[in-house]
Coordinates of C-alpha atoms in Angstrom, one line a residue:
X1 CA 2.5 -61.3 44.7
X2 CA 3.3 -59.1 42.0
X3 CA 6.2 -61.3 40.4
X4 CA 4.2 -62.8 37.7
X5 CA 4.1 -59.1 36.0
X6 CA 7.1 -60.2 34.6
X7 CA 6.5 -63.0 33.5
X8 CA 3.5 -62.0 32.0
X9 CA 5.5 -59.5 30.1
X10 CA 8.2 -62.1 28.3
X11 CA 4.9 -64.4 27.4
X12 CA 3.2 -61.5 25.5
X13 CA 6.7 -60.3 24.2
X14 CA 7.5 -64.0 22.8
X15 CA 3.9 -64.6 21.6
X16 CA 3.9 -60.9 19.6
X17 CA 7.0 -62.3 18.1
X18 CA 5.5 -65.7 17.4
X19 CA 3.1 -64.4 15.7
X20 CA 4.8 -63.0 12.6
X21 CA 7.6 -65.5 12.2
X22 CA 7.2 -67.5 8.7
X23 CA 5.9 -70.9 10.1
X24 CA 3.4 -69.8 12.2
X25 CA 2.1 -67.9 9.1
X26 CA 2.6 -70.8 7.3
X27 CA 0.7 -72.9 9.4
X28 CA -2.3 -70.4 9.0
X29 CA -1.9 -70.2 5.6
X30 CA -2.2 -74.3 5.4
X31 CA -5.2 -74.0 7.6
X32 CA -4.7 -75.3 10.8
X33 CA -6.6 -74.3 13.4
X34 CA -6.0 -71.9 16.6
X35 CA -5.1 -74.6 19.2
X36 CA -3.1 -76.4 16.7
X37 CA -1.0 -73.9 16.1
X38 CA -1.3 -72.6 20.1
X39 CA -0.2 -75.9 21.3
X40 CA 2.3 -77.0 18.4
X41 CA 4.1 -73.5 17.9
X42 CA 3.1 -71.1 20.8
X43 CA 3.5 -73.2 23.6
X44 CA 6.6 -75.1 22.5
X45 CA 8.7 -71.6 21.6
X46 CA 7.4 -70.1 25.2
X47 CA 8.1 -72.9 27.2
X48 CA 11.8 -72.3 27.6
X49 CA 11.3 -68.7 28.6
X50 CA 9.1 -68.9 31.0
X51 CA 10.9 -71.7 33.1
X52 CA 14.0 -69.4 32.6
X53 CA 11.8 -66.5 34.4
X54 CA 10.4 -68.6 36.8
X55 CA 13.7 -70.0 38.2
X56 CA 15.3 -66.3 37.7
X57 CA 11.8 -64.9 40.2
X58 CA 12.7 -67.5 42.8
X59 CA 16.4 -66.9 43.2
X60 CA 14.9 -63.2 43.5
X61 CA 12.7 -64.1 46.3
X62 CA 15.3 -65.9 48.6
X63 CA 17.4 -62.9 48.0
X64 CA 14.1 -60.7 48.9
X65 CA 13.4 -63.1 51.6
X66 CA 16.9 -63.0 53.3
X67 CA 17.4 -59.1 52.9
X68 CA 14.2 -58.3 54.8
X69 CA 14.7 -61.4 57.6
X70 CA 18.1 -59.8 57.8
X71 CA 16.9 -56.2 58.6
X72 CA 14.3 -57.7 60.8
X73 CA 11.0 -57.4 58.6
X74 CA 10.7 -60.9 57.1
X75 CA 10.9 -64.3 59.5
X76 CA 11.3 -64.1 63.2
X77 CA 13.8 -65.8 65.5
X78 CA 12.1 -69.0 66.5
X79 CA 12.1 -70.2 62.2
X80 CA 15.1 -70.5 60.7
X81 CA 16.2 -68.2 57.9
X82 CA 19.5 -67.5 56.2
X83 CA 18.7 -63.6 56.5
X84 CA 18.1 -64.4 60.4
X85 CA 21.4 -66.1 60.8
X86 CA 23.4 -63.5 59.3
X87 CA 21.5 -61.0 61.4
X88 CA 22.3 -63.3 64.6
X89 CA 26.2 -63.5 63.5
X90 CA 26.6 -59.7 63.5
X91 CA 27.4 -59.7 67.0
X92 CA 29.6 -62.1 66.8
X93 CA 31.6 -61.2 63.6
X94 CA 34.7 -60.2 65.2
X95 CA 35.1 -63.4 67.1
X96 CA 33.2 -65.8 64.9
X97 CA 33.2 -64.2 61.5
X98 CA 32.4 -67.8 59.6
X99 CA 28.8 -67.9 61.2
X100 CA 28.5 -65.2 58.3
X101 CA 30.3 -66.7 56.2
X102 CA 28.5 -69.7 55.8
X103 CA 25.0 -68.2 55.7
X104 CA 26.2 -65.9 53.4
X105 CA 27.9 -68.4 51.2
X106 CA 24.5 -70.7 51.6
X107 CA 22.8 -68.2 49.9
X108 CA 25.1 -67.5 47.2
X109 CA 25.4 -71.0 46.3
X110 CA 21.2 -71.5 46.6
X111 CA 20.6 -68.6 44.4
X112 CA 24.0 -69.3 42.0
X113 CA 22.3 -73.4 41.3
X114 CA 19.1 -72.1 40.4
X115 CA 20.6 -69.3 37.6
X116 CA 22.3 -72.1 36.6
X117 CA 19.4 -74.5 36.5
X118 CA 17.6 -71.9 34.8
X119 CA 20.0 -71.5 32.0
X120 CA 20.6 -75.2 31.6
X121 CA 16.8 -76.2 31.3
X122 CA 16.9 -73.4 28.4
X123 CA 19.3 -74.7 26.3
X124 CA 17.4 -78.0 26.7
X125 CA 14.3 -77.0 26.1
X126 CA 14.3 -74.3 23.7
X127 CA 13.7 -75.4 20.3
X128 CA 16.5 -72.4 18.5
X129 CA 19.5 -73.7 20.6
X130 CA 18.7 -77.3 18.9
X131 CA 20.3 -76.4 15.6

């Protein structure tokens, strides 16, 4: 609920600095108009960050969403949750200690692919890693 804060934040840090680079003032200068230069400049420099963000605020929800299933506040037992499944192989960690493993290494690996996916679309999409 309150993730997009964040978000929200990097949009109107990116934008302020948009706003006084040279060829946005340039493109004012020449006279285009405000959703020209919204769609052609803004939007295209933003882009990048914000999918960054967004794949950054989900690995931070399965994290949330695992911590609070695993101290017993999030998911309950009859849906399946990583958080749940480590909870479930605490009793059993001294005779089955890879039931923990594996959750625990699911989540790793989830969260690890979409840092990575998040990086990877930025240097694809952002038009300053181009050069």
């Amino acid at each position: 609920l309150f993730s997009w804060m964040r978000v929200a934040r990097i949009v109107r840090a990116e934008t302020l600095s948009l706003k006084e680079r040279e060829f946005v003032l340039a493109s004012e200068g020449l006279g285009a108009g405000k959703f020209w230069i919204i769609t052609k400049h803004y939007i295209k420099n933003v882009f990048s960050s914000v999918l960054v963000a967004s794949t950054n605020s989900i690995a931070s929800a399965i994290l949330t969403e695992s911590s609070l299933s695993y101290l017993g506040f999030g998911i309950t037992i009859p849906n399946a949750s990583w958080g749940g499944m480590l909870d479930g192989a605490q009793k059993y960690i001294m005779t089955h200690p890879s039931l923990a493993v594996y959750a625990g290494a699911c989540i790793l690996i989830t969260v690890l692919c979409f840092n990575v996916l998040g990086n990877s679309i930025r240097q694809s999409y952002d038009p300053k890693a181009r050069r």
